Coordinates of C-alpha atoms and ligand atoms in Angstrom, one line a residue:
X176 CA -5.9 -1.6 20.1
X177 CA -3.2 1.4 20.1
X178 CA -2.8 2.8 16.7
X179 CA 0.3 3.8 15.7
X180 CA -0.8 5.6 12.4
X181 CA -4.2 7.7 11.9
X182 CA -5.4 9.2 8.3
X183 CA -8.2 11.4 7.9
X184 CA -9.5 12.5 4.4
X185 CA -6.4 12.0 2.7
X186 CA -6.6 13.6 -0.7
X187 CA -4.4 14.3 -3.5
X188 CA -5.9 15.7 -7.2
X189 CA -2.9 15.5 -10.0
X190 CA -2.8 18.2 -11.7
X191 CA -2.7 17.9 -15.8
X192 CA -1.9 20.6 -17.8
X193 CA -1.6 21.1 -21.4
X194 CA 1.1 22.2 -23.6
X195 CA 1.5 25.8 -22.4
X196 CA 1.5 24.5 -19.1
X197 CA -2.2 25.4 -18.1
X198 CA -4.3 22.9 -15.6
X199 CA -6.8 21.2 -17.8
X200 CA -8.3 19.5 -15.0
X201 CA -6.6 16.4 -12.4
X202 CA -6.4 12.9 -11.7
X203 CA -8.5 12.3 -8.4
X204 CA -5.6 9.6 -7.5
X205 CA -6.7 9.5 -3.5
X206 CA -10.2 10.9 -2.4
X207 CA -11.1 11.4 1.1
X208 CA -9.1 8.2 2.6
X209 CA -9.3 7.7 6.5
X210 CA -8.0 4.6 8.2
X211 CA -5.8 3.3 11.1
X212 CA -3.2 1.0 11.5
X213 CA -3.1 -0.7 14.7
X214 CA 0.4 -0.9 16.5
X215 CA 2.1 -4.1 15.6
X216 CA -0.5 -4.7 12.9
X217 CA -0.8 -5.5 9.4
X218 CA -2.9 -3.2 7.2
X219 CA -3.6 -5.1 3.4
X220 CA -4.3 -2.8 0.9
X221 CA -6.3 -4.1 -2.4
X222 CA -6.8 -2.8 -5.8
X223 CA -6.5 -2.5 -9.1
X224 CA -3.6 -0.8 -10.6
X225 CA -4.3 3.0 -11.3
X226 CA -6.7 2.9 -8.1
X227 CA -4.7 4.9 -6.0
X228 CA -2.4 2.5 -3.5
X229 CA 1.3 3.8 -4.3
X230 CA 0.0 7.5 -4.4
X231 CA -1.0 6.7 -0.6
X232 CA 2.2 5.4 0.4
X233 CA 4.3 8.2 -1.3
X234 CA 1.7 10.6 1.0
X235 CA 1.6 8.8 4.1
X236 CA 5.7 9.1 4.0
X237 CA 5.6 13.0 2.2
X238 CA 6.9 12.1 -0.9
X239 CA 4.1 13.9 -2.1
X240 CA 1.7 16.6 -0.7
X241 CA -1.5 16.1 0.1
X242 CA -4.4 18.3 -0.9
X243 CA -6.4 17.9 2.1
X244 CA -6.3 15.7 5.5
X245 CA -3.9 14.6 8.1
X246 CA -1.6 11.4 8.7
X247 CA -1.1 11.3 12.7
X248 CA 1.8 9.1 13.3
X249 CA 1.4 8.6 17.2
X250 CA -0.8 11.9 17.9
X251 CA 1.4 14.2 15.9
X252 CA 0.3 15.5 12.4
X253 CA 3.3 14.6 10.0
X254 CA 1.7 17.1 7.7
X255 CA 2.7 19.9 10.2
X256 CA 6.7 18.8 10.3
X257 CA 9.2 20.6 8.6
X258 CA 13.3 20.1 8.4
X259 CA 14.8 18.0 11.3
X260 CA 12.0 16.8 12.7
X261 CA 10.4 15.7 9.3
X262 CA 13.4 13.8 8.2
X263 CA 13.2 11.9 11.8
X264 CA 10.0 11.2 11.5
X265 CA 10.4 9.5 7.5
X266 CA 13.1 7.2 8.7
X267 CA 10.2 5.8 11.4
X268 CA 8.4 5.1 8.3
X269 CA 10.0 2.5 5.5
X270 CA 9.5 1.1 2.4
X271 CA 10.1 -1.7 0.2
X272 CA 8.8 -1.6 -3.2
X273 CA 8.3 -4.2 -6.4
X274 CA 11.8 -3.1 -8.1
X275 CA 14.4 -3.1 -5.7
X276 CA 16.6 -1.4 -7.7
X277 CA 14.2 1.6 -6.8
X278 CA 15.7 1.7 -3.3
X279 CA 19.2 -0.2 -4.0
X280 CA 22.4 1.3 -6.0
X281 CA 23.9 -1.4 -8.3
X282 CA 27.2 0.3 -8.4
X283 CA 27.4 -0.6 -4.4
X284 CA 28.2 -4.1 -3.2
X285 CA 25.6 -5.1 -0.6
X286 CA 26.9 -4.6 2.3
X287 CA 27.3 -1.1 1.7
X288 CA 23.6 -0.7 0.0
X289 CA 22.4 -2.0 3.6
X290 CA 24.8 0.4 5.9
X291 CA 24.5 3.5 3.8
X292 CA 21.2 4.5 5.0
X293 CA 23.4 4.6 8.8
X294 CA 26.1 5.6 6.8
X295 CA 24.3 8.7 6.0
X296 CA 22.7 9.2 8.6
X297 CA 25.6 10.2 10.5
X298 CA 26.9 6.4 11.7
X299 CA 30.7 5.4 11.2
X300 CA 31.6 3.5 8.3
X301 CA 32.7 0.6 10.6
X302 CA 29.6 0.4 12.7
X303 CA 27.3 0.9 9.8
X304 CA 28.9 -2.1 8.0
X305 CA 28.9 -4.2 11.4
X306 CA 25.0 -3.4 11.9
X307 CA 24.4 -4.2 8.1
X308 CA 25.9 -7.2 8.7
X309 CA 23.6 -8.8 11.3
X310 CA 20.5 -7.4 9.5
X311 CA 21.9 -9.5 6.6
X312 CA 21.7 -12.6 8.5
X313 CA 18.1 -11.1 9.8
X314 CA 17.0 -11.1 5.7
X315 CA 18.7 -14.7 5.4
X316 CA 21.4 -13.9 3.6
X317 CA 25.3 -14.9 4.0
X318 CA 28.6 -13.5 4.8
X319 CA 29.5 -14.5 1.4
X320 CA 26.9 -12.0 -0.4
X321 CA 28.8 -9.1 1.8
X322 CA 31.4 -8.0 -1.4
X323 CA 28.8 -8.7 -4.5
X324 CA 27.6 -6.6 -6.6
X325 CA 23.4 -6.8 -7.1
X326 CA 23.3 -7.8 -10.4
X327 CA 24.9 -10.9 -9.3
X328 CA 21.8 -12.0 -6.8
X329 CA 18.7 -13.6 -7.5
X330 CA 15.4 -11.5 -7.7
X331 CA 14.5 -12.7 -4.2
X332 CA 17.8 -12.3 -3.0
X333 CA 18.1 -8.5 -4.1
X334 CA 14.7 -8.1 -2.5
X335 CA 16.4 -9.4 0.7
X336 CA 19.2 -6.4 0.8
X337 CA 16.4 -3.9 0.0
X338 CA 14.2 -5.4 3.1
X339 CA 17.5 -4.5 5.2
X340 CA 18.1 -1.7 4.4
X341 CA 14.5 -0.6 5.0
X342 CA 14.9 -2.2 8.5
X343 CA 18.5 -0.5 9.6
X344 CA 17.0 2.4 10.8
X345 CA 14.8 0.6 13.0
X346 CA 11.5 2.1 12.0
X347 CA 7.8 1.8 13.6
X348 CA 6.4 0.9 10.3
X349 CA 6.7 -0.6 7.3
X350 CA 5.2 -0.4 3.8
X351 CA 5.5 -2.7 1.3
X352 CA 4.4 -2.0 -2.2
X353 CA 3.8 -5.1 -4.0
X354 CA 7.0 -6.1 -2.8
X355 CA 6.8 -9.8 -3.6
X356 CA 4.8 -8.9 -7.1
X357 CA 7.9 -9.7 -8.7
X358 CA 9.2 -12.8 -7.4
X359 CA 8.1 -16.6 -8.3
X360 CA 5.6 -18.0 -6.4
X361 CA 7.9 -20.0 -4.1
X362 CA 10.4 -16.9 -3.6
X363 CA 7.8 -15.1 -2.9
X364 CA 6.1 -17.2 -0.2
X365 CA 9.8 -17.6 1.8
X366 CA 10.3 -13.5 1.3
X367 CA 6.4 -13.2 2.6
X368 CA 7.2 -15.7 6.2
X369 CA 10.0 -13.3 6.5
X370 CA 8.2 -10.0 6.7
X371 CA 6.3 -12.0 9.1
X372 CA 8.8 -13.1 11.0
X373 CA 10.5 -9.5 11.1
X374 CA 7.4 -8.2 11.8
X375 CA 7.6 -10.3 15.3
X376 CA 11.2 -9.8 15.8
X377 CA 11.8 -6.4 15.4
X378 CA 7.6 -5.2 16.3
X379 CA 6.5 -3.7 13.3
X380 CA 3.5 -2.5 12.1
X381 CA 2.9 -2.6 8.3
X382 CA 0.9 -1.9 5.6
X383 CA 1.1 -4.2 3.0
X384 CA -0.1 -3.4 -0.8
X385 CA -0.7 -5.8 -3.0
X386 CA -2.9 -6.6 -6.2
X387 CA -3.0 -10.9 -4.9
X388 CA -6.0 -11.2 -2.7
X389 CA -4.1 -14.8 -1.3
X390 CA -0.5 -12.4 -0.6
X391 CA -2.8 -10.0 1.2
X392 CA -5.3 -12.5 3.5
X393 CA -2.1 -14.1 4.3
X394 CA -0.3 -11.6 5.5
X395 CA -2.6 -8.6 7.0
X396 CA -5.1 -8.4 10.6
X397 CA -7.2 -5.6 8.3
X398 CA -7.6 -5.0 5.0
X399 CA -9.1 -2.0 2.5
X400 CA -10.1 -2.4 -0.7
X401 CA -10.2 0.6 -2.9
X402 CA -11.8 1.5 -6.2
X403 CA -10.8 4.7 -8.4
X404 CA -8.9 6.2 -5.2
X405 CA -12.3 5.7 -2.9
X406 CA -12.8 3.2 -0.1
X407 CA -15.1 1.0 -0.7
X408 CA -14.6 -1.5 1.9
X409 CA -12.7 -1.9 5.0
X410 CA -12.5 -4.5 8.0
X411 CA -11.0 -7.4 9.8
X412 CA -9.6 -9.6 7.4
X413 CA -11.8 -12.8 8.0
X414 CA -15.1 -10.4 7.5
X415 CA -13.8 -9.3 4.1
X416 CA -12.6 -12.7 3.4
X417 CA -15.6 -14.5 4.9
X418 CA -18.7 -11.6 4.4
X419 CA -17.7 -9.1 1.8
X420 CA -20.7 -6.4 1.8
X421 CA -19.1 -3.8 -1.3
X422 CA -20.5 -5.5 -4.8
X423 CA -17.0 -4.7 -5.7
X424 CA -15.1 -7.1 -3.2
X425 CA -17.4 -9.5 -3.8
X426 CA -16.6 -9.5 -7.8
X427 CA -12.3 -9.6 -6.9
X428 CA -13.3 -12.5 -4.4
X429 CA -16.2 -14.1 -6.9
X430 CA -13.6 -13.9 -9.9
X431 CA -10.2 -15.0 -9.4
X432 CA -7.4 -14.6 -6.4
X433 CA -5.3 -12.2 -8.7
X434 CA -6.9 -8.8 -9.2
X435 CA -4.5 -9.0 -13.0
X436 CA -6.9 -11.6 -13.7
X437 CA -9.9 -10.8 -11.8
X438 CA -11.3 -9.1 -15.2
X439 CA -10.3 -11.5 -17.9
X440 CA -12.3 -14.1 -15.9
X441 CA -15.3 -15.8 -16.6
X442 CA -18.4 -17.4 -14.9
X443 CA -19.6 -21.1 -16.2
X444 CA -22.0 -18.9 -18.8
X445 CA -19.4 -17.5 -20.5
X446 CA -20.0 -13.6 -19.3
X447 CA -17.1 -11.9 -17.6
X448 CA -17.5 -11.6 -13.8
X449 CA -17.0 -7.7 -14.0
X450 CA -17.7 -6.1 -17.2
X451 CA -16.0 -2.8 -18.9
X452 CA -12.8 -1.5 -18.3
X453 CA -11.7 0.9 -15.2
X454 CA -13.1 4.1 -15.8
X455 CA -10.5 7.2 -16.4
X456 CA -9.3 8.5 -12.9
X457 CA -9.2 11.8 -15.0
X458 CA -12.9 12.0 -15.2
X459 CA -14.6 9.5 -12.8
X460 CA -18.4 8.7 -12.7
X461 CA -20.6 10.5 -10.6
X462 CA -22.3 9.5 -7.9
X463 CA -20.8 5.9 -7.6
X464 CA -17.4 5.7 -8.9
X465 CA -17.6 1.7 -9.1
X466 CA -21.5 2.2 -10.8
X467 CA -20.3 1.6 -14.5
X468 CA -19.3 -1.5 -13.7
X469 CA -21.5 -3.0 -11.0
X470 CA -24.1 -5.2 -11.7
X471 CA -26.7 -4.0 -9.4
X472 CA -26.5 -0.5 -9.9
X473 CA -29.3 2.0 -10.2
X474 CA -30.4 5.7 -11.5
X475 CA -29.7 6.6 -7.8
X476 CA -26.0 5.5 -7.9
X477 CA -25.3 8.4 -10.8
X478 CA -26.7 10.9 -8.6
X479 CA -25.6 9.9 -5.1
X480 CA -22.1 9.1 -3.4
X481 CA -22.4 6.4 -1.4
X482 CA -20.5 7.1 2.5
X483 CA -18.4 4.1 4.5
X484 CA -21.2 2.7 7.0
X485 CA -20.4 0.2 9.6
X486 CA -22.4 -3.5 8.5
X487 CA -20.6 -5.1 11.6
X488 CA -18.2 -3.9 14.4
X489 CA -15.1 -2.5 12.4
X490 CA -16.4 -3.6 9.4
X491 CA -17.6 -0.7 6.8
X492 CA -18.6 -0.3 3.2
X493 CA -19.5 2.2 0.9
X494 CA -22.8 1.1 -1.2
X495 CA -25.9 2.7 -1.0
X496 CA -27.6 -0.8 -1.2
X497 CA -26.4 -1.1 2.3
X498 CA -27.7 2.2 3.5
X499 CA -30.8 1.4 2.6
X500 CA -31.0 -1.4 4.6
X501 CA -29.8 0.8 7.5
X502 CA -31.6 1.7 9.9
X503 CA -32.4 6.0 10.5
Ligands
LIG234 N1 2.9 12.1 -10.5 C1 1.7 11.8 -11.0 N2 1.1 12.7 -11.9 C2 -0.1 12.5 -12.5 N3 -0.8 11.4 -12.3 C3 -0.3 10.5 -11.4 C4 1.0 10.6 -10.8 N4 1.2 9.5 -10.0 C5 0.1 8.7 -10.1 N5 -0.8 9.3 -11.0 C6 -2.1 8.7 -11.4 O1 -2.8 8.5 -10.2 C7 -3.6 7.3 -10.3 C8 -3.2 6.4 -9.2 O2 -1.9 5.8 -9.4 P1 -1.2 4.9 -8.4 O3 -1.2 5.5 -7.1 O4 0.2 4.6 -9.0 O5 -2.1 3.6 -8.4 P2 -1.7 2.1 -8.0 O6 -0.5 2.1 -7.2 O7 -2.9 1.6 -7.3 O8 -1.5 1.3 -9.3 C9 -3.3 6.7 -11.7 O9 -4.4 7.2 -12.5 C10 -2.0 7.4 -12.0 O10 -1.9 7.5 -13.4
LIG235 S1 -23.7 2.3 -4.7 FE1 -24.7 1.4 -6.5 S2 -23.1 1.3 -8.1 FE2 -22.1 1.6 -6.1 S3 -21.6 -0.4 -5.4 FE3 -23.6 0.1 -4.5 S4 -25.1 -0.7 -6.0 FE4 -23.2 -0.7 -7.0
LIG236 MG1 1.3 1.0 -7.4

């Protein structure tokens, strides 16, 4: 498969600094993260909160800056780009996050909250509002939403005008960050069959983050699970689904489809599948980040970082469990 999108050991430490504004140390929010989204696919992206999914996103569209590594969208380094040709590039790249009102002004009626990013980007008035218009029949909504105000929409409807707005630039790829998080379960299946059907119409590639294990197997070809801003696992998404190798993966899938939940769950005995809270991003274990809470840790996990190794064709985990089993 083409990719469209190529990260190598992303990495971005958050500095913390104390009152007189000296560093005191940094939150290792994204650590060494390589991946590849396949044109016209769907990457899922699992996690708990705090374990580094929205401080990818914000780097993969330079929001932020990285520490270390490179995002290749279609050979070229976005990391390199500067002015013109970095603004070009971030309208490729879209996204639709939890709160719409994060991308939408409530002040602006929604047609004009769909045309402006045209608007602004040098369209006229007329044809930005005429283009806004089909892409809100694309989003399934009516004529008669045009003139309203926001606040006068339903969540999944509001969602809707922010999904079109990210989509009238016409961009390669989209991210979606726990988009449908928000929404009722039945909005939030007709908002998910309509990324998919976008998706097809327009030939997207996405990367879809999302905390529901079910939101994620539904919607994504890949998907990477990720612990304390690591990797743990990553592969197709019927061998994570179907053959999880990471201890981790196995717990979220073991416990409950709702990584919120995942936690507070228990097995018939009474004990909870995973025990202890998430460890401090501020001052992660050694070794193993995931060892303080994995039931089949060792000494050796303190002292060693386990690396991503292939357990089938474009299927990797990190756990050095697995590398003993490997063959030198
Ligand atoms: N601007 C920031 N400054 C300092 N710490 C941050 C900042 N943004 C995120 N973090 C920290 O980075 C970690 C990852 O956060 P985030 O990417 O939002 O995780 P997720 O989206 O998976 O919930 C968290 O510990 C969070 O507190
Ligand atoms: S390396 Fe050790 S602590 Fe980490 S997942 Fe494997 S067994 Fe568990
Ligand atoms: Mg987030």
């Amino acid at each position: 498969m083409e990719h469209i999108l190529e990260v190598n050991e992303l990495g971005k430490t958050f500095p913390i600094r104390n009152f007189f504004g000296r560093t005191k140390g940094g939150v290792s929010a994204v650590d060494r993260v390589s991946f590849k989204l396949g044109e016209r696919g769907t990457l899922g992206i699992v996690g708990e909160s705090g374990c580094g999914k929205s401080t990818l996103a914000r780097l993969l569209m330079r929001l932020i800056e990285p520490d270390q590594g490179e995002v290749k969208y279609r050979e070229q380094n976005i990391l390199d780009l500067k002015g013109l040709s970095l603004k070009n590039m971030r309208q490729r790249i879209q996204m639709v996050f939890q709160n719409p009102y994060s991308s939408i002004n409530p002040q602006m009626p929604v047609i004009d909250n769909i045309a402006f990013p045209l608007w602004a980007s040098g369209e006229s008035k007329a044809a930005s509002r005429a283009k806004a218009h089909h892409f809100m029949e694309s989003v399934g909504l009516s004529r008669t939403h045009a003139g309203r105000l926001p606040a006068s929409l339903s969540g999944g409807q509001r969602q809707r005008v922010a999904i079109a707005r990210a989509l009238i630039l016409a961009p390669d790829i989209v991210i979606a960050d726990e988009a449908v998080s928000a929404l009722d379960k039945s909005v939030q299946a007709q908002v998910l069959n309509l990324f998919q059907d976008l998706k097809q119409d327009l030939s997207l590639s996405m990367i879809f983050i999302s905390h529901d294990l079910h939101v994620v197997e539904y919607m994504s070809d890949e998907v990477m699970v990720m612990y304390l801003g690591r990797v743990v696992e990553k592969g197709p998404t019927s061998q994570i689904f179907g053959r999880a190798a990471h201890p981790y993966t196995q717990a979220l899938l073991a416990s409950a489809p709702s990584l919120e939940t995942a936690f507070e769950h228990h097995k018939g005995n009474g004990e909870p599948v995973l025990k202890g809270e998430l460890p401090s991003p501020l001052n992660p274990p050694s070794g193993c980040r995931f060892r303080t809470r994995c039931p089949l840790a060792t000494d050796r996990c303190a002292v060693e970082t386990p690396v991503l190794q292939e357990v089938s064709p474009g299927h990797e985990a990190a756990c050095l469990l697995l590398q003993e089993s490997m063959p030198a």
